[in-house]
Amino acid sequence: MNLLWEECKQELAKSIDSHNFVSYIQPTTALDMQDGELSILVPSAFFADWIEKNYMKAIREVLVAKAGPEVRVKFVVDPQKPKVEVRAPAPVARHKKKALPPQFKPQYSFDSFVVGKSNEFAYSSALTCAKNPGSKYNPLYLYGGVGLGKTHLVQSIGKYILEQNPDARVLYISSDQWVNQLISKIQKGQMDEFRNTFRNLDVLLVDDIQFIAGKERTQEEFFHTFNELFHAEKQIVISSDQFPKDIKKLEDRLKSRFASGLIADIQAADLETKIAIINQKSSANGYTIPQDVAQFLAETIKSNIRELEGCMARVVAVASLTGRPIDLTLAKETLEGVYSEEKKHIDTPRIQKAVMEYYSLRPNDLKSKNRSRNLVIPRQLAMYLCREITDDSLPQIGKAFGGRDHSTVLHSHQKVKKDLESNTKLYKDLTAIKRMLEL
Ligand code: ADP
Ligand code: MG
């Protein structure tokens, strides 16, 4: 029966978006088949709900084709077996609470993380991972745009594990710190020490892994560390701004290792979640933000939560410095300057550069007259973005794209706008480029 389910999974892999397949379907296994009912083991109740909501139709179709119309499906949640034993012999009271290692920020915890649709999967994966280090999702790979809470979640995992087991050897490091330490140890001829540090851990949390891309020696070293920890069933958690496959200049063997556990993405938060975050942060800091102000901030700041916090702090600071109440007028005044500044530095050349990098184009491709499809789409998307983001006029944009007519810009804008409604590839491209522009 497991074979039946494995066959079904292979079929499902063809129809379900690969990111989603790896995240939701891949980790499941079949338990048994009784009275025409196939029991499928899922890692948590969240998975069961999620799969039912999103993939039940596809699963039924595939199953019916393979096993006939009578077959039914049931999800069984894997009973959790916490792997980190709380080393109990010494009474807890004698066990003095250890200070959190300095790399951890005390305010980053699961409790202070506001869960909404955009991040619930990442959150629940991280929590399950923290409860079952080394045994459940290994590696856990979290990815998402700037300021969406990756570091917050990665640190929450480490902190949770340390709370359960203060003796666990947990290390949090960002990949650029990893690179710097490696270089310095190579220079001092202390590679053994470097290896000992990283290969004797229970939990390795590597934030922003994209920074090791293009660095051969670092990738080599990381690969061996990864393997050693992985085979010893030690937990590895990785965060990145991109899906493994999409990180340029990252070795294929690392890409496939990173994708071999659970991948969870964090999307930009919706309005309600942003407002909930504002409320959570303001009450944690001991002040109140009126709801109309919270709504205004959440609408103004598109996705980056760090920026949302920054704006909130700015509004509160202005109120306190001037003795005025925190209200909508004050919030609007305070943010006005910030937002016109923001807009200014995303200009047409910057958009062109991002589009060029994203599609790996050559410098003149966006301006050339070449009408091949793999240039036309990026060019139209770039023009669309210029019209949406900058204050440039249609003729100005046309000029920046090799002297095209303003009507071409207009047409491109309308076409992309319409295509975005149905073309998911285009939509993904746009989201990725906006992310590169930190929008
Ligand atoms: P990233 O690592 O993805 O760039 P961070 O984890 O540094 O983002 O998050 C940026 C800021 O936003 C942090 O202060 C973090 O606490 C806050 N934040 C992001 N998402 C949430 C959330 N869902 N709930 C509470 N705070 C959040
Ligand atoms: Mg971060």
Short mmCIF file of C-alpha atoms and ligand atoms in Angstrom, two decimals:
data_model
loop_
_atom_site.label_atom_id
_atom_site.label_comp_id
_atom_site.label_asym_id
_atom_site.label_seq_id
_atom_site.Cartn_x
_atom_site.Cartn_y
_atom_site.Cartn_z
CA MET A 1 0.00 0.00 0.00
CA ASN A 2 2.95 2.23 0.55
CA LEU A 3 3.84 1.52 -3.03
CA LEU A 4 0.41 2.69 -4.09
CA TRP A 5 0.88 5.96 -2.23
CA GLU A 6 4.41 6.40 -3.54
CA GLU A 7 3.07 5.95 -7.06
CA CYS A 8 0.36 8.47 -6.34
CA LYS A 9 2.95 10.89 -5.05
CA GLN A 10 4.87 10.57 -8.28
CA GLU A 11 1.73 11.41 -10.19
CA LEU A 12 0.92 14.32 -7.88
CA ALA A 13 4.41 15.69 -8.38
CA LYS A 14 3.47 16.31 -11.99
CA SER A 15 0.39 18.36 -11.25
CA ILE A 16 1.25 20.18 -8.01
CA ASP A 17 3.57 23.15 -8.00
CA SER A 18 7.01 21.80 -7.08
CA HIS A 19 7.49 24.06 -4.05
CA ASN A 20 4.19 22.93 -2.62
CA PHE A 21 4.78 19.33 -3.48
CA VAL A 22 8.08 19.26 -1.62
CA SER A 23 6.56 21.05 1.33
CA TYR A 24 3.28 19.25 1.79
CA ILE A 25 3.09 15.98 -0.08
CA GLN A 26 6.63 14.69 -0.02
CA PRO A 27 6.83 14.32 3.79
CA THR A 28 3.77 12.04 3.94
CA THR A 29 3.82 8.23 3.96
CA ALA A 30 1.14 5.57 3.78
CA LEU A 31 0.36 3.60 6.93
CA ASP A 32 -2.09 0.96 5.86
CA MET A 33 -5.14 0.25 3.78
CA GLN A 34 -8.18 -1.17 5.52
CA ASP A 35 -11.67 -1.62 4.17
CA GLY A 36 -10.87 0.53 1.19
CA GLU A 37 -9.48 3.32 3.33
CA LEU A 38 -5.90 4.40 2.84
CA SER A 39 -4.33 5.90 5.98
CA ILE A 40 -1.71 8.50 5.30
CA LEU A 41 0.73 9.59 7.95
CA VAL A 42 1.22 13.35 8.12
CA PRO A 43 3.63 15.27 10.35
CA SER A 44 1.01 17.40 12.09
CA ALA A 45 -2.67 18.26 12.21
CA PHE A 46 -1.79 21.38 10.30
CA PHE A 47 -0.65 19.24 7.36
CA ALA A 48 -3.85 17.23 7.41
CA ASP A 49 -5.95 20.39 7.22
CA TRP A 50 -3.77 21.96 4.63
CA ILE A 51 -3.69 18.96 2.34
CA GLU A 52 -7.40 18.44 2.69
CA LYS A 53 -8.13 22.01 1.88
CA ASN A 54 -5.80 22.31 -1.08
CA TYR A 55 -4.97 18.97 -2.58
CA MET A 56 -7.79 16.59 -1.80
CA LYS A 57 -9.27 16.83 -5.26
CA ALA A 58 -5.97 16.07 -6.96
CA ILE A 59 -5.26 13.21 -4.57
CA ARG A 60 -8.67 11.65 -5.16
CA GLU A 61 -8.28 11.79 -8.90
CA VAL A 62 -4.92 10.08 -8.81
CA LEU A 63 -6.01 7.48 -6.29
CA VAL A 64 -9.19 6.64 -8.13
CA ALA A 65 -7.20 6.15 -11.32
CA LYS A 66 -4.87 3.74 -9.55
CA ALA A 67 -7.10 1.96 -7.06
CA GLY A 68 -10.66 2.38 -8.27
CA PRO A 69 -13.54 4.66 -7.28
CA GLU A 70 -14.20 3.06 -3.88
CA VAL A 71 -10.97 4.08 -2.26
CA ARG A 72 -11.06 6.63 0.55
CA VAL A 73 -8.33 8.58 2.32
CA LYS A 74 -7.74 9.26 5.98
CA PHE A 75 -4.97 11.36 7.50
CA VAL A 76 -3.26 10.19 10.64
CA VAL A 77 -1.10 12.61 12.57
CA ASP A 78 2.28 11.20 13.48
CA PRO A 79 2.48 10.97 17.28
CA GLN A 80 5.26 13.32 18.24
CA LYS A 81 8.30 11.80 19.85
CA PRO A 82 10.34 14.59 21.33
CA LYS A 83 13.89 13.71 20.64
CA VAL A 84 15.74 16.02 22.94
CA GLU A 85 15.48 14.40 26.32
CA VAL A 86 15.37 16.90 29.08
CA ARG A 87 18.33 15.54 30.95
CA ALA A 88 16.38 15.05 34.06
CA PRO A 89 18.39 13.29 36.78
CA ALA A 90 19.33 16.56 38.42
CA PRO A 91 16.22 18.19 39.86
CA VAL A 92 15.10 21.08 37.73
CA ALA A 93 15.34 23.54 40.60
CA ARG A 94 19.06 22.94 40.90
CA HIS A 95 19.44 23.41 37.24
CA LYS A 96 20.21 27.08 37.16
CA LYS A 97 18.67 28.74 34.16
CA LYS A 98 21.47 29.40 31.72
CA ALA A 99 21.73 32.73 30.02
CA LEU A 100 20.81 32.65 26.38
CA PRO A 101 23.89 32.64 24.10
CA PRO A 102 24.66 36.19 23.00
CA GLN A 103 23.70 35.65 19.37
CA PHE A 104 20.08 35.23 20.39
CA LYS A 105 17.76 38.18 20.73
CA PRO A 106 15.53 37.65 23.75
CA GLN A 107 12.50 39.15 22.04
CA TYR A 108 12.52 36.53 19.25
CA SER A 109 10.36 33.68 20.42
CA PHE A 110 7.43 31.64 19.19
CA ASP A 111 5.25 33.46 21.70
CA SER A 112 5.98 36.85 20.23
CA PHE A 113 5.49 35.71 16.64
CA VAL A 114 2.13 36.70 15.22
CA VAL A 115 0.71 33.94 13.07
CA GLY A 116 -1.36 34.69 10.00
CA LYS A 117 -2.09 33.03 6.69
CA SER A 118 1.17 34.23 5.16
CA ASN A 119 3.40 32.58 7.72
CA GLU A 120 1.38 29.86 9.44
CA PHE A 121 3.05 27.05 7.56
CA ALA A 122 6.53 28.33 8.32
CA TYR A 123 5.56 28.89 11.92
CA SER A 124 4.09 25.46 12.45
CA SER A 125 7.02 23.79 10.68
CA ALA A 126 9.46 25.69 12.87
CA LEU A 127 7.59 24.81 16.03
CA THR A 128 7.35 21.13 15.13
CA CYS A 129 11.04 21.15 14.29
CA ALA A 130 11.87 22.75 17.65
CA LYS A 131 9.86 20.08 19.43
CA ASN A 132 11.57 17.25 17.57
CA PRO A 133 15.10 18.38 16.80
CA GLY A 134 17.00 16.12 14.46
CA SER A 135 14.13 13.77 13.86
CA LYS A 136 11.33 15.45 12.06
CA TYR A 137 12.30 17.96 9.44
CA ASN A 138 15.94 17.85 8.62
CA PRO A 139 17.04 20.18 7.30
CA LEU A 140 14.29 22.70 7.81
CA TYR A 141 14.63 25.34 5.15
CA LEU A 142 12.75 28.61 5.63
CA TYR A 143 12.66 31.16 2.89
CA GLY A 144 11.01 34.48 2.22
CA GLY A 145 11.61 38.14 1.44
CA VAL A 146 13.40 40.74 3.51
CA GLY A 147 11.94 41.52 6.92
CA LEU A 148 9.28 38.83 6.90
CA GLY A 149 10.36 37.06 10.08
CA LYS A 150 12.90 34.41 9.03
CA THR A 151 15.48 35.36 11.62
CA HIS A 152 12.75 35.63 14.21
CA LEU A 153 11.62 32.05 13.53
CA VAL A 154 15.12 30.59 13.21
CA GLN A 155 16.09 32.07 16.56
CA SER A 156 12.83 30.94 18.12
CA ILE A 157 13.74 27.36 17.24
CA GLY A 158 17.12 27.63 18.93
CA LYS A 159 15.69 29.30 21.96
CA TYR A 160 12.92 26.75 22.36
CA ILE A 161 15.37 23.86 22.16
CA LEU A 162 17.62 25.49 24.74
CA GLU A 163 14.67 26.00 27.05
CA GLN A 164 13.85 22.32 26.83
CA ASN A 165 17.42 21.24 27.15
CA PRO A 166 19.84 23.86 28.46
CA ASP A 167 22.78 21.56 27.71
CA ALA A 168 21.99 21.28 24.01
CA ARG A 169 24.78 22.64 21.88
CA VAL A 170 22.94 25.16 19.73
CA LEU A 171 24.65 27.57 17.43
CA TYR A 172 23.07 30.41 15.49
CA ILE A 173 25.18 32.00 12.78
CA SER A 174 24.52 33.92 9.63
CA SER A 175 26.26 32.59 6.60
CA ASP A 176 28.38 35.72 6.15
CA GLN A 177 29.70 35.28 9.69
CA TRP A 178 30.43 31.69 8.77
CA VAL A 179 32.43 32.91 5.78
CA ASN A 180 34.38 35.41 7.90
CA GLN A 181 35.19 32.86 10.56
CA LEU A 182 36.30 30.37 7.98
CA ILE A 183 38.63 32.88 6.34
CA SER A 184 40.14 33.88 9.65
CA LYS A 185 40.68 30.26 10.73
CA ILE A 186 42.29 29.42 7.41
CA GLN A 187 44.65 32.37 7.82
CA LYS A 188 45.59 31.29 11.32
CA GLY A 189 45.95 27.66 10.31
CA GLN A 190 43.22 26.67 12.74
CA MET A 191 40.93 24.69 10.51
CA ASP A 192 40.70 21.82 12.98
CA GLU A 193 39.30 24.15 15.55
CA PHE A 194 36.82 25.52 13.04
CA ARG A 195 35.64 22.03 12.15
CA ASN A 196 35.36 21.01 15.78
CA THR A 197 33.18 23.97 16.56
CA PHE A 198 30.69 23.23 13.84
CA ARG A 199 30.69 19.49 13.71
CA ASN A 200 30.09 18.94 17.40
CA LEU A 201 26.74 20.64 17.60
CA ASP A 202 23.27 19.37 18.33
CA VAL A 203 21.60 22.15 16.41
CA LEU A 204 23.06 24.37 13.71
CA LEU A 205 20.99 27.38 12.66
CA VAL A 206 22.33 29.14 9.58
CA ASP A 207 20.63 32.38 8.67
CA ASP A 208 20.71 33.87 5.17
CA ILE A 209 22.51 31.00 3.49
CA GLN A 210 22.48 32.86 0.15
CA PHE A 211 25.71 34.62 1.13
CA ILE A 212 27.78 31.48 0.65
CA ALA A 213 26.83 31.40 -3.03
CA GLY A 214 29.78 31.79 -5.36
CA LYS A 215 32.31 31.01 -2.61
CA GLU A 216 33.82 27.66 -3.43
CA ARG A 217 35.85 26.88 -0.37
CA THR A 218 33.03 27.94 1.94
CA GLN A 219 30.54 25.76 0.13
CA GLU A 220 32.89 22.81 0.27
CA GLU A 221 33.36 23.21 4.01
CA PHE A 222 29.68 23.73 4.58
CA PHE A 223 28.84 20.64 2.58
CA HIS A 224 30.99 18.46 4.85
CA THR A 225 29.66 20.04 8.01
CA PHE A 226 26.15 19.55 6.76
CA ASN A 227 26.74 15.89 5.99
CA GLU A 228 28.38 15.16 9.28
CA LEU A 229 25.63 16.77 11.32
CA PHE A 230 22.92 15.29 9.18
CA HIS A 231 24.22 11.75 9.49
CA ALA A 232 24.53 12.15 13.22
CA GLU A 233 20.85 13.18 13.18
CA LYS A 234 21.60 16.65 14.42
CA GLN A 235 19.15 19.37 13.51
CA ILE A 236 20.02 21.80 10.76
CA VAL A 237 17.91 24.88 10.09
CA ILE A 238 18.61 27.12 7.15
CA SER A 239 17.04 30.37 6.08
CA SER A 240 17.31 32.18 2.81
CA ASP A 241 15.66 34.80 0.69
CA GLN A 242 15.09 32.23 -2.05
CA PHE A 243 14.09 28.67 -2.82
CA PRO A 244 17.25 26.47 -2.95
CA LYS A 245 17.01 25.86 -6.67
CA ASP A 246 16.82 29.59 -7.35
CA ILE A 247 20.00 30.59 -5.54
CA LYS A 248 22.49 31.44 -8.23
CA LYS A 249 26.05 30.11 -7.92
CA LEU A 250 25.12 27.65 -5.24
CA GLU A 251 26.52 24.17 -5.86
CA ASP A 252 23.96 21.64 -7.02
CA ARG A 253 24.86 19.19 -4.30
CA LEU A 254 24.01 21.83 -1.69
CA LYS A 255 20.79 22.73 -3.45
CA SER A 256 19.69 19.14 -3.35
CA ARG A 257 20.70 18.72 0.31
CA PHE A 258 18.77 21.85 1.23
CA ALA A 259 15.70 20.60 -0.54
CA SER A 260 15.85 17.15 1.00
CA GLY A 261 14.02 18.00 4.23
CA LEU A 262 11.14 20.37 4.64
CA ILE A 263 10.92 23.66 2.81
CA ALA A 264 8.58 26.31 4.14
CA ASP A 265 8.09 29.77 2.76
CA ILE A 266 6.99 32.99 4.39
CA GLN A 267 4.90 35.29 2.29
CA ALA A 268 4.27 38.97 2.77
CA ALA A 269 1.74 39.46 5.56
CA ASP A 270 -1.80 40.52 4.81
CA LEU A 271 -3.35 43.62 6.31
CA GLU A 272 -4.91 41.90 9.33
CA THR A 273 -1.65 40.19 10.25
CA LYS A 274 0.26 43.43 9.95
CA ILE A 275 -2.22 45.16 12.24
CA ALA A 276 -1.94 42.27 14.71
CA ILE A 277 1.85 42.62 14.64
CA ILE A 278 1.57 46.35 15.34
CA ASN A 279 -0.71 45.66 18.29
CA GLN A 280 1.58 42.95 19.61
CA LYS A 281 4.70 45.12 19.35
CA SER A 282 3.09 48.19 20.81
CA SER A 283 1.73 46.37 23.82
CA ALA A 284 5.09 44.62 24.31
CA ASN A 285 6.68 48.07 24.40
CA GLY A 286 4.04 49.53 26.66
CA TYR A 287 2.18 51.93 24.43
CA THR A 288 -1.06 51.96 22.50
CA ILE A 289 -1.53 52.74 18.86
CA PRO A 290 -5.05 53.74 17.85
CA GLN A 291 -6.57 51.34 15.34
CA ASP A 292 -6.90 53.87 12.53
CA VAL A 293 -3.18 54.62 12.84
CA ALA A 294 -2.36 50.90 12.89
CA GLN A 295 -4.43 50.44 9.78
CA PHE A 296 -2.73 53.36 8.04
CA LEU A 297 0.75 52.01 8.85
CA ALA A 298 -0.18 48.50 7.75
CA GLU A 299 -1.52 49.82 4.45
CA THR A 300 1.46 52.06 3.81
CA ILE A 301 4.20 49.53 4.47
CA LYS A 302 3.74 46.85 1.89
CA SER A 303 5.59 43.87 3.26
CA ASN A 304 8.75 44.43 5.26
CA ILE A 305 7.84 44.00 8.94
CA ARG A 306 11.14 45.47 10.08
CA GLU A 307 10.22 48.62 8.21
CA LEU A 308 6.75 48.54 9.72
CA GLU A 309 8.34 48.45 13.17
CA GLY A 310 10.68 51.28 12.21
CA CYS A 311 7.79 53.48 11.10
CA MET A 312 5.86 52.68 14.21
CA ALA A 313 8.83 53.64 16.37
CA ARG A 314 9.25 56.85 14.43
CA VAL A 315 5.61 57.84 14.93
CA VAL A 316 5.84 57.09 18.64
CA ALA A 317 9.10 59.02 18.95
CA VAL A 318 7.67 62.10 17.20
CA ALA A 319 4.60 61.98 19.43
CA SER A 320 6.68 61.77 22.54
CA LEU A 321 9.12 64.49 21.46
CA THR A 322 6.41 66.95 20.48
CA GLY A 323 3.92 66.00 23.18
CA ARG A 324 1.25 65.41 20.56
CA PRO A 325 -1.12 62.43 20.68
CA ILE A 326 -0.50 59.47 18.37
CA ASP A 327 -3.15 60.04 15.74
CA LEU A 328 -3.66 59.76 12.02
CA THR A 329 -2.52 63.33 11.26
CA LEU A 330 0.72 62.82 13.10
CA ALA A 331 1.32 59.42 11.47
CA LYS A 332 0.73 60.84 7.99
CA GLU A 333 3.03 63.78 8.60
CA THR A 334 5.75 61.54 9.98
CA LEU A 335 5.70 59.07 7.13
CA GLU A 336 5.34 61.52 4.31
CA GLY A 337 9.04 62.31 4.10
CA VAL A 338 10.02 58.68 4.44
CA TYR A 339 7.85 57.55 1.62
CA SER A 340 8.76 60.14 -0.94
CA GLU A 341 12.43 59.34 -0.20
CA GLU A 342 11.74 55.66 -0.62
CA LYS A 343 10.18 56.17 -3.99
CA LYS A 344 13.02 58.32 -5.24
CA HIS A 345 15.73 55.78 -5.07
CA ILE A 346 13.87 53.13 -6.98
CA ASP A 347 14.35 54.64 -10.39
CA THR A 348 14.22 53.23 -13.89
CA PRO A 349 17.89 52.12 -14.06
CA ARG A 350 17.48 50.25 -10.79
CA ILE A 351 14.42 48.45 -12.06
CA GLN A 352 16.18 47.60 -15.31
CA LYS A 353 19.15 46.25 -13.40
CA ALA A 354 16.97 44.03 -11.22
CA VAL A 355 15.06 42.68 -14.21
CA MET A 356 18.32 42.06 -16.08
CA GLU A 357 19.79 40.19 -13.16
CA TYR A 358 16.69 38.18 -12.55
CA TYR A 359 16.44 36.97 -16.14
CA SER A 360 20.22 36.84 -16.63
CA LEU A 361 20.11 39.26 -19.56
CA ARG A 362 22.96 41.17 -21.15
CA PRO A 363 23.25 44.94 -20.62
CA ASN A 364 21.60 46.00 -23.87
CA ASP A 365 18.90 43.37 -24.07
CA LEU A 366 16.20 45.54 -22.54
CA LYS A 367 16.93 48.39 -24.94
CA SER A 368 17.44 46.38 -28.09
CA LYS A 369 14.92 45.86 -30.89
CA ASN A 370 15.19 42.10 -30.65
CA ARG A 371 11.67 40.68 -30.46
CA SER A 372 12.46 37.18 -29.25
CA ARG A 373 10.06 35.99 -26.60
CA ASN A 374 12.66 35.61 -23.90
CA LEU A 375 13.45 39.30 -24.23
CA VAL A 376 9.98 40.67 -24.90
CA ILE A 377 8.53 39.42 -21.62
CA PRO A 378 11.28 40.82 -19.37
CA ARG A 379 11.18 44.08 -21.30
CA GLN A 380 7.43 44.44 -20.87
CA LEU A 381 7.65 43.54 -17.22
CA ALA A 382 10.40 46.11 -16.68
CA MET A 383 8.32 48.82 -18.37
CA TYR A 384 5.34 47.81 -16.29
CA LEU A 385 7.36 48.17 -13.10
CA CYS A 386 8.74 51.55 -14.14
CA ARG A 387 5.24 52.84 -14.72
CA GLU A 388 3.97 51.40 -11.43
CA ILE A 389 6.86 52.48 -9.24
CA THR A 390 8.56 55.56 -10.60
CA ASP A 391 7.08 58.95 -11.36
CA ASP A 392 8.56 58.92 -14.87
CA SER A 393 6.24 59.76 -17.75
CA LEU A 394 5.47 57.30 -20.53
CA PRO A 395 7.83 59.03 -23.02
CA GLN A 396 10.60 59.09 -20.39
CA ILE A 397 10.20 55.38 -19.82
CA GLY A 398 10.11 54.73 -23.55
CA LYS A 399 13.34 56.66 -23.95
CA ALA A 400 15.04 54.59 -21.25
CA PHE A 401 14.13 51.44 -23.17
CA GLY A 402 16.06 52.21 -26.34
CA GLY A 403 13.87 55.10 -27.53
CA ARG A 404 10.54 53.31 -27.72
CA ASP A 405 7.31 55.16 -28.30
CA HIS A 406 5.11 56.05 -25.34
CA SER A 407 2.33 53.90 -26.80
CA THR A 408 4.60 50.85 -26.56
CA VAL A 409 5.08 51.53 -22.87
CA LEU A 410 1.38 51.91 -22.38
CA HIS A 411 0.65 48.71 -24.27
CA SER A 412 3.29 46.79 -22.26
CA HIS A 413 1.85 48.04 -19.01
CA GLN A 414 -1.68 47.01 -19.94
CA LYS A 415 -0.58 43.64 -21.25
CA VAL A 416 1.41 42.74 -18.15
CA LYS A 417 -1.37 43.93 -15.90
CA LYS A 418 -3.83 41.67 -17.65
CA ASP A 419 -1.47 38.69 -17.89
CA LEU A 420 -0.70 38.86 -14.20
CA GLU A 421 -4.24 37.75 -13.49
CA SER A 422 -3.77 34.37 -15.09
CA ASN A 423 -0.06 33.78 -15.67
CA THR A 424 1.39 32.42 -12.45
CA LYS A 425 4.93 32.26 -13.80
CA LEU A 426 4.80 35.95 -14.61
CA TYR A 427 3.37 36.68 -11.21
CA LYS A 428 6.17 34.76 -9.52
CA ASP A 429 8.75 36.60 -11.60
CA LEU A 430 7.24 39.92 -10.62
CA THR A 431 7.19 39.02 -6.94
CA ALA A 432 10.83 37.91 -7.06
CA ILE A 433 11.92 41.10 -8.80
CA LYS A 434 10.00 43.24 -6.33
CA ARG A 435 11.76 41.35 -3.61
CA MET A 436 15.10 42.18 -5.18
CA LEU A 437 14.03 45.80 -5.13
CA GLU A 438 13.01 45.37 -1.51
CA LEU A 439 9.44 46.35 -2.22
P1 ADP B 1 14.02 38.48 8.07
O1 ADP B 1 15.04 37.68 8.79
O2 ADP B 1 13.04 37.64 7.31
O3 ADP B 1 14.58 39.57 7.23
P2 ADP B 1 13.28 39.27 10.74
O4 ADP B 1 13.04 37.94 11.35
O5 ADP B 1 14.53 39.98 11.09
O6 ADP B 1 13.12 39.20 9.16
O7 ADP B 1 12.03 40.18 11.09
C1 ADP B 1 12.07 41.59 11.01
C2 ADP B 1 11.33 42.17 12.19
O8 ADP B 1 9.94 41.92 12.04
C3 ADP B 1 11.73 41.55 13.51
O9 ADP B 1 11.79 42.53 14.48
C4 ADP B 1 10.63 40.56 13.80
O10 ADP B 1 10.45 40.39 15.19
C5 ADP B 1 9.44 41.20 13.15
N1 ADP B 1 8.46 40.22 12.66
C6 ADP B 1 8.41 39.66 11.43
N2 ADP B 1 7.37 38.82 11.33
C7 ADP B 1 6.74 38.85 12.53
C8 ADP B 1 5.57 38.21 13.06
N3 ADP B 1 4.86 37.37 12.33
N4 ADP B 1 5.24 38.47 14.34
C9 ADP B 1 5.95 39.33 15.07
N5 ADP B 1 7.04 39.99 14.64
C10 ADP B 1 7.44 39.76 13.38
MG MG B 2 17.08 37.84 8.77
#
